[in-house]
N, CA and C of each residue as an Amber inpcrd file, in Angstrom:
protein
   417
 -27.8420000 -21.3460000   9.1750000 -26.6540000 -21.5390000   8.3850000
 -26.7030000 -20.6930000   7.1200000 -27.8840000 -20.5850000   6.5230000
 -28.0140000 -19.8150000   5.2990000 -27.7860000 -18.3240000   5.5160000
 -28.1900000 -17.8190000   6.6670000 -28.0090000 -16.4040000   6.9660000
 -26.5410000 -16.0330000   7.0990000 -25.7590000 -16.9250000   7.7070000
 -24.3240000 -16.6740000   7.8570000 -23.6380000 -16.6790000   6.5010000
 -24.0370000 -17.6010000   5.6250000 -23.4520000 -17.6480000   4.2830000
 -23.7960000 -16.3950000   3.4930000 -25.0200000 -15.9220000   3.6170000
 -25.4400000 -14.7150000   2.8930000 -24.6720000 -13.4910000   3.3860000
 -24.4770000 -13.4000000   4.7010000 -23.7000000 -12.2740000   5.2420000
 -22.2580000 -12.3370000   4.7980000 -21.6800000 -13.5340000   4.8130000
 -20.3000000 -13.7060000   4.3630000 -20.1710000 -13.3680000   2.8860000
 -21.1140000 -13.7900000   2.0910000 -21.1040000 -13.5010000   0.6510000
 -21.2450000 -12.0010000   0.3920000 -22.1400000 -11.3250000   1.1050000
 -22.3050000  -9.8810000   0.9010000 -21.0680000  -9.1130000   1.3660000
 -20.4140000  -9.5940000   2.4300000 -19.1750000  -8.9480000   2.8770000
 -18.0850000  -9.1150000   1.8310000 -18.0110000 -10.2960000   1.2230000
 -17.0220000 -10.5290000   0.1740000 -17.2980000  -9.6530000  -1.0460000
 -18.5410000  -9.5160000  -1.4270000 -18.8980000  -8.6650000  -2.5730000
 -18.5400000  -7.2120000  -2.2750000 -18.8120000  -6.7520000  -1.0510000
 -18.4530000  -5.3800000  -0.6910000 -16.9440000  -5.1820000  -0.7420000
 -16.1730000  -6.1220000  -0.1620000 -14.7230000  -5.9880000  -0.1430000
 -14.1510000  -6.0350000  -1.5590000 -14.7010000  -6.8630000  -2.4160000
 -14.2330000  -6.9390000  -3.7990000 -14.4650000  -5.6260000  -4.5280000
 -15.6270000  -5.0260000  -4.3350000 -15.9030000  -3.7240000  -4.9670000
 -14.9920000  -2.6510000  -4.3850000 -14.7590000  -2.6770000  -3.0810000
 -13.8660000  -1.7220000  -2.4400000 -12.4510000  -1.8450000  -2.9900000
 -11.9700000  -3.0800000  -3.0920000 -10.6110000  -3.3450000  -3.5620000
 -10.4190000  -2.9140000  -5.0120000 -11.4200000  -3.0700000  -5.8350000
 -11.2850000  -2.7360000  -7.2500000 -11.3640000  -1.2490000  -7.5350000
 -11.8230000  -0.4630000  -6.5850000 -11.9220000   0.9820000  -6.8110000
 -10.7960000   1.7580000  -6.1370000  -9.7970000   1.0530000  -5.6390000
  -8.6820000   1.6840000  -4.9320000  -7.3770000   0.9870000  -5.2960000
  -6.2370000   1.6770000  -5.1140000  -4.9400000   1.0270000  -5.3820000
  -4.5740000   0.0780000  -4.2380000  -5.3730000  -0.9400000  -4.0550000
  -5.2970000  -1.8040000  -2.8800000  -3.9740000  -2.5540000  -2.7900000
  -3.5770000  -3.2500000  -3.8570000  -2.3930000  -4.0920000  -3.7730000
  -1.1130000  -3.2640000  -3.6550000  -1.0610000  -2.1060000  -4.2740000
   0.0950000  -1.2310000  -4.0890000   0.2290000  -0.7960000  -2.6440000
  -0.8980000  -0.4620000  -2.0240000  -0.8870000  -0.0830000  -0.6160000
  -0.4870000  -1.2290000   0.2850000  -0.9420000  -2.4310000  -0.0340000
  -0.5890000  -3.6010000   0.7810000   0.9120000  -3.8560000   0.7070000
   1.4980000  -3.7870000  -0.4890000   2.9390000  -4.0120000  -0.6240000
   3.7400000  -2.9160000   0.0780000   3.2570000  -1.6820000  -0.0030000
   3.9600000  -0.5820000   0.6710000   3.9060000  -0.7700000   2.1910000
   2.7600000  -1.1500000   2.7270000   2.6380000  -1.3970000   4.1620000
   3.5240000  -2.5710000   4.5790000   3.5780000  -3.6110000   3.7650000
   4.4400000  -4.7630000   4.0790000   5.9120000  -4.3480000   4.0930000
   6.3130000  -3.5050000   3.1500000   7.6840000  -3.0140000   3.1350000
   7.9940000  -2.1450000   4.3380000   7.0740000  -1.2660000   4.6990000
   7.2650000  -0.4230000   5.8790000   7.3220000  -1.2310000   7.1550000
   6.4870000  -2.2470000   7.2480000   6.5060000  -3.1000000   8.4290000
   7.8360000  -3.8500000   8.5280000   8.3530000  -4.3010000   7.3780000
   9.6340000  -5.0110000   7.3800000  10.7650000  -4.0950000   7.8220000
  10.7920000  -2.8690000   7.2960000  11.8260000  -1.9070000   7.7060000
  11.6940000  -1.6030000   9.1980000  10.4690000  -1.4160000   9.6470000
  10.2240000  -1.1190000  11.0620000  10.6320000  -2.3030000  11.9510000
  10.3200000  -3.5050000  11.5240000  10.6440000  -4.6920000  12.3190000
  12.1550000  -4.8540000  12.4790000  12.9110000  -4.6220000  11.4290000
  14.3540000  -4.7840000  11.5250000  15.0260000  -3.5800000  12.1720000
  14.2720000  -2.5200000  12.4660000  14.8160000  -1.3630000  13.1720000
  14.5950000  -1.4460000  14.6750000  13.8400000  -2.4370000  15.1270000
  13.4960000  -2.5300000  16.5430000  14.7330000  -2.7750000  17.4000000
  14.8440000  -2.0080000  18.4330000  15.8900000  -2.1890000  19.4340000
  15.4030000  -1.5340000  20.7220000  16.1970000  -1.6140000  21.7620000
  15.7640000  -1.0830000  23.0450000  15.6820000   0.4470000  23.0000000
  14.8080000   0.9950000  23.8170000  14.6180000   2.4470000  23.8710000
  15.9050000   3.1300000  24.3250000  16.6300000   2.5120000  25.2210000
  17.8840000   3.0870000  25.7220000  18.9050000   3.2400000  24.5860000
  18.9870000   2.2600000  23.7130000  19.9050000   2.3310000  22.5890000
  19.4740000   3.3920000  21.5790000  18.1750000   3.5050000  21.3440000
  17.6690000   4.4980000  20.3910000  17.9530000   5.9080000  20.8890000
  17.7240000   6.1530000  22.1710000  17.9590000   7.4800000  22.7400000
  19.4440000   7.8230000  22.7060000  20.2920000   6.8580000  22.9630000
  21.7330000   7.1380000  23.0060000  22.3180000   7.3610000  21.6170000
  21.7540000   6.7410000  20.5780000  22.2950000   6.9240000  19.2300000
  21.7510000   8.1580000  18.5410000  20.6600000   8.7130000  19.0210000
  20.1180000   9.9450000  18.4410000  19.3250000   9.6810000  17.1720000
  19.5200000  10.5530000  16.1650000  18.7130000  10.4730000  14.9440000
  18.9280000   9.1580000  14.2030000  20.1140000   8.6050000  14.2760000
  20.3760000   7.3360000  13.6040000  19.4880000   6.2160000  14.1190000
  19.1490000   6.2500000  15.3780000  18.2780000   5.2310000  15.9480000
  16.8220000   5.4550000  15.6320000  16.4420000   6.7210000  15.5260000
  15.0420000   7.0640000  15.2740000  14.7100000   6.9960000  13.7880000
  15.7030000   7.1240000  12.9250000  15.4570000   7.2010000  11.4820000
  14.7530000   5.9590000  10.9480000  15.1000000   4.7960000  11.4380000
  14.4360000   3.5720000  10.9840000  12.9560000   3.5690000  11.3170000
  12.6150000   4.0700000  12.5080000  11.2110000   4.1630000  12.8980000
  10.4690000   5.1730000  12.0290000  11.1020000   6.3090000  11.7620000
  10.4520000   7.3370000  10.9500000  10.2350000   6.8570000   9.5180000
  11.2320000   6.2210000   8.9460000  11.1170000   5.7520000   7.5620000
  10.0940000   4.6180000   7.4700000  10.1620000   3.6570000   8.3720000
   9.1970000   2.5500000   8.3600000   7.7730000   3.0200000   8.5840000
   7.5920000   3.9050000   9.5570000   6.2610000   4.4580000   9.8010000
   5.7590000   5.2970000   8.6470000   6.6550000   6.0560000   8.0270000
   6.2680000   6.8410000   6.8570000   5.8490000   5.9650000   5.6940000
   6.5410000   4.8500000   5.5040000   6.1570000   3.9260000   4.4300000
   4.7890000   3.3040000   4.7000000   4.5210000   2.9850000   5.9490000
   3.2050000   2.4230000   6.2860000   2.1090000   3.4500000   6.0060000
   2.3350000   4.6930000   6.4060000   1.3520000   5.7410000   6.1210000
   1.1820000   5.9610000   4.6210000   2.2870000   5.9260000   3.8770000
   2.2070000   6.1060000   2.4190000   1.4830000   4.9470000   1.7490000
   1.3610000   3.8240000   2.4030000   0.5780000   2.7170000   1.8720000
  -0.8880000   2.7900000   2.2570000  -1.1850000   3.3280000   3.4350000
  -2.5690000   3.3770000   3.9040000  -3.3610000   4.5610000   3.3470000
  -2.7080000   5.7020000   3.1840000  -3.4260000   6.9000000   2.7330000
  -4.0280000   6.7290000   1.3400000  -3.3120000   6.1790000   0.3360000
  -3.9550000   6.0110000  -0.9730000  -5.1160000   5.0220000  -0.9730000
  -5.1290000   4.0850000  -0.0350000  -6.2790000   3.1780000   0.0490000
  -7.5030000   3.9530000   0.5220000  -7.3000000   4.8980000   1.4380000
  -8.4060000   5.7050000   1.9460000  -8.7770000   6.8300000   0.9860000
  -7.7900000   7.4150000   0.3130000  -8.0180000   8.5450000  -0.6070000
  -7.2860000   8.2670000  -1.9250000  -7.9190000   7.5500000  -2.8680000
  -7.2260000   7.1250000  -4.0910000  -6.6860000   8.2630000  -4.9480000
  -7.2200000   9.4490000  -4.8490000  -6.7140000  10.5640000  -5.6570000
  -5.3100000  10.9910000  -5.2300000  -4.8740000  10.5810000  -4.0690000
  -3.5540000  10.9460000  -3.5670000  -2.4930000   9.9010000  -3.8950000
  -2.7880000   8.9940000  -4.8080000  -1.8870000   7.8720000  -5.0740000
  -0.5540000   8.3020000  -5.6670000  -0.5350000   9.3300000  -6.5300000
   0.7300000   9.7690000  -7.1270000   1.6660000  10.3150000  -6.0530000
   1.1560000  11.2280000  -5.2610000   1.9730000  11.8830000  -4.2450000
   2.5530000  10.8690000  -3.2660000   1.6970000  10.0390000  -2.6920000
   2.1690000   9.1200000  -1.6670000   2.9000000   7.9250000  -2.2580000
   2.6390000   7.5810000  -3.5040000   3.4260000   6.5500000  -4.1630000
   4.8640000   6.9930000  -4.3650000   5.0410000   8.2420000  -4.8080000
   6.3990000   8.7660000  -4.9910000   7.1220000   8.9440000  -3.6590000
   6.4310000   9.5010000  -2.6740000   7.0460000   9.6680000  -1.3570000
   7.4170000   8.2990000  -0.7770000   6.5540000   7.3080000  -0.9460000
   6.8380000   5.9690000  -0.4550000   8.0440000   5.3480000  -1.1380000
   8.1750000   5.5530000  -2.4510000   9.3590000   5.0350000  -3.1650000
  10.6320000   5.6890000  -2.6480000  10.5840000   6.9940000  -2.4310000
  11.7620000   7.7010000  -1.9180000  12.1120000   7.1930000  -0.5180000
  11.1110000   7.0260000   0.3310000  11.3660000   6.5060000   1.6760000
  11.9300000   5.0880000   1.6280000  11.4500000   4.2840000   0.6890000
  11.9650000   2.9140000   0.5650000  13.4390000   2.9150000   0.1840000
  13.8190000   3.7950000  -0.7360000  15.2250000   3.8680000  -1.1290000
  16.0700000   4.4340000   0.0090000  15.5380000   5.4120000   0.7350000
  16.2580000   5.9850000   1.8770000  16.4520000   4.9370000   2.9680000
  15.5200000   3.9980000   3.0880000  15.6440000   2.9680000   4.1250000
  16.8740000   2.0990000   3.9160000  17.3790000   2.0530000   2.6990000
  18.6030000   1.3040000   2.4310000  19.7580000   1.8440000   3.2620000
  19.7920000   3.1610000   3.4390000  20.8890000   3.8120000   4.1500000
  20.6400000   3.8680000   5.6590000  19.4130000   4.1790000   6.0620000
  19.1660000   4.4800000   7.4780000  18.6840000   3.3000000   8.3000000
  18.3390000   2.1800000   7.6900000  17.7230000   1.1140000   8.4760000
  18.1870000  -0.2700000   8.0390000  19.3440000  -0.6940000   8.4780000
  19.8090000  -2.0640000   8.2570000  19.6130000  -2.5310000   6.8150000
  20.1600000  -1.7790000   5.8970000  20.0370000  -2.0990000   4.4710000
  18.5750000  -2.2220000   4.0280000  17.7400000  -1.3230000   4.5110000
  16.3390000  -1.3170000   4.1070000  15.5940000  -2.5650000   4.5160000
  15.7600000  -2.9920000   5.7410000  15.1330000  -4.2320000   6.1820000
  15.7500000  -5.4100000   5.4650000  17.0890000  -5.3770000   5.3540000
  17.8550000  -6.4010000   4.6370000  17.3540000  -6.5630000   3.2020000
  17.1750000  -5.4520000   2.5370000  16.7490000  -5.3100000   1.1440000
  15.2990000  -5.7140000   0.9020000  14.7260000  -6.5480000   1.7240000
  13.3510000  -6.9890000   1.5180000  12.3610000  -5.8350000   1.6730000
  12.4970000  -5.0510000   2.7260000  11.6020000  -3.9130000   2.9370000
  11.7280000  -2.8810000   1.8410000  12.9510000  -2.6440000   1.3770000
  13.1560000  -1.6730000   0.3100000  12.5050000  -2.1540000  -0.9880000
  12.6920000  -3.4110000  -1.3260000  12.1120000  -3.9370000  -2.5700000
  10.5900000  -3.9270000  -2.5080000  10.0210000  -4.3300000  -1.3850000
   8.5650000  -4.2940000  -1.2340000   8.0360000  -2.8630000  -1.3130000
   8.7570000  -1.9140000  -0.7040000   8.3350000  -0.5170000  -0.7490000
   8.3960000   0.0690000  -2.1460000   9.4440000  -0.2200000  -2.8890000
   9.5470000   0.2860000  -4.2590000   8.4810000  -0.3580000  -5.1430000
   8.2340000  -1.6540000  -4.9580000   7.1830000  -2.3370000  -5.7120000
   5.8230000  -1.7210000  -5.4070000   5.5210000  -1.5320000  -4.1180000
   4.2350000  -0.9460000  -3.7360000   4.0830000   0.4830000  -4.2220000
   5.1460000   1.2860000  -4.1140000   5.0800000   2.6710000  -4.5810000
   4.8690000   2.7570000  -6.0790000   5.5260000   1.8910000  -6.8320000
   5.3380000   1.9220000  -8.2780000   3.9380000   1.4380000  -8.6640000
   3.3970000   0.4950000  -7.8950000   2.0200000   0.0650000  -8.1570000
   1.0190000   1.1670000  -7.8140000   1.3010000   1.9420000  -6.7700000
   0.4240000   3.0640000  -6.4210000   0.4220000   4.1170000  -7.5190000
   1.6030000   4.4460000  -8.0310000   1.6940000   5.4690000  -9.0750000
   1.0640000   4.9740000 -10.3720000   1.2370000   3.7020000 -10.6840000
   0.7510000   3.1700000 -11.9450000  -0.7140000   2.7700000 -11.9500000
  -1.3770000   2.7730000 -10.8070000  -2.7670000   2.3400000 -10.7400000
  -3.6680000   3.3340000 -11.4440000  -4.6560000   2.8240000 -12.1410000
  -5.6550000   3.6730000 -12.7750000  -7.0310000   3.0750000 -12.5580000
  -8.0220000   3.9180000 -12.5290000  -9.3870000   3.4330000 -12.3360000
  -9.8130000   2.6120000 -13.5510000 -10.7110000   1.6650000 -13.3340000
 -11.1940000   0.8420000 -14.4360000 -11.9850000   1.6980000 -15.4150000
 -11.7590000   1.4490000 -16.6810000 -12.5040000   2.1630000 -17.7140000
 -13.8370000   1.4670000 -17.9510000 -14.8700000   2.2440000 -18.2490000
 -16.1490000   1.5990000 -18.5790000 -16.0290000   0.8980000 -19.9370000
 -16.7930000  -0.1380000 -20.0990000 -16.7480000  -0.8830000 -21.3580000
 -17.4410000  -0.0940000 -22.4630000 -16.9130000  -0.2270000 -23.6810000
 -17.5170000   0.4410000 -24.8320000 -18.7820000  -0.3110000 -25.2280000
 -19.7260000   0.4190000 -25.7750000 -20.9500000  -0.2110000 -26.2590000
 -20.5850000  -1.1080000 -27.4440000 -21.2140000  -2.2390000 -27.5210000
 -20.8880000  -3.2100000 -28.5680000 -21.1890000  -2.6200000 -29.9470000
 -20.2310000  -2.7440000 -30.8450000 -20.4430000  -2.3120000 -32.2170000
 -20.0970000  -0.8640000 -32.4980000 -19.8310000  -0.0460000 -31.4890000
 -19.5300000   1.3620000 -31.7530000 -18.0810000   1.5520000 -32.1430000
 -17.1890000   0.7020000 -31.6240000 -15.7740000   0.8150000 -31.9420000
 -15.0880000   1.9950000 -31.2700000 -15.8220000   2.7360000 -30.4400000
 -15.2610000   3.8910000 -29.7620000 -14.4670000   3.4340000 -28.5450000
 -13.3740000   4.1110000 -28.3030000 -12.5710000   3.8200000 -27.1250000
 -12.9970000   4.7970000 -26.0380000 -13.4820000   4.3030000 -24.8990000
 -13.9420000   5.2140000 -23.8350000 -12.7740000   5.9140000 -23.1530000
 -13.0430000   7.0760000 -22.6220000 -12.0470000   7.8200000 -21.8460000
 -11.9150000   7.1890000 -20.4720000 -10.7470000   7.3510000 -19.8840000
 -10.5160000   6.8230000 -18.5360000 -11.3260000   7.6230000 -17.5340000
 -11.8610000   6.9250000 -16.5680000 -12.6520000   7.5650000 -15.5150000
 -11.7440000   7.7200000 -14.3110000 -11.5840000   8.9360000 -13.8430000
 -10.7500000   9.2150000 -12.6700000 -11.5350000   8.9320000 -11.4130000
 -10.9470000   8.1600000 -10.5210000 -11.6420000   7.7920000  -9.2710000
 -11.5630000   8.9190000  -8.2880000
């Protein structure tokens, strides 16, 4: 029993360190928004083929939002680029995909994209008594 608890505890410590060094929550919200847009775009293949680009656009926008949420988690230095692209895709989903997943997917995508752009790496703590403000450390 003790071995299982130790493994679970070490996995939690690893995940916590991983989450704190990446724009994790922005990526999660962006993926949730993309999934919502994608879910409300689902229809039969026959209907998608017959409508042309209008039918495929919801899949492209939803899939693009999911990718824009996953890439910054894997490569945090790309957070600005994919955060902005994700925000643009979220706003575009309003037009091309059932009001952006009935507004929920669009709002989640804009929230996640803004969190990706606004994320910054944790700054190291200043030495006690020096009064110096440390520079931000780029991840």
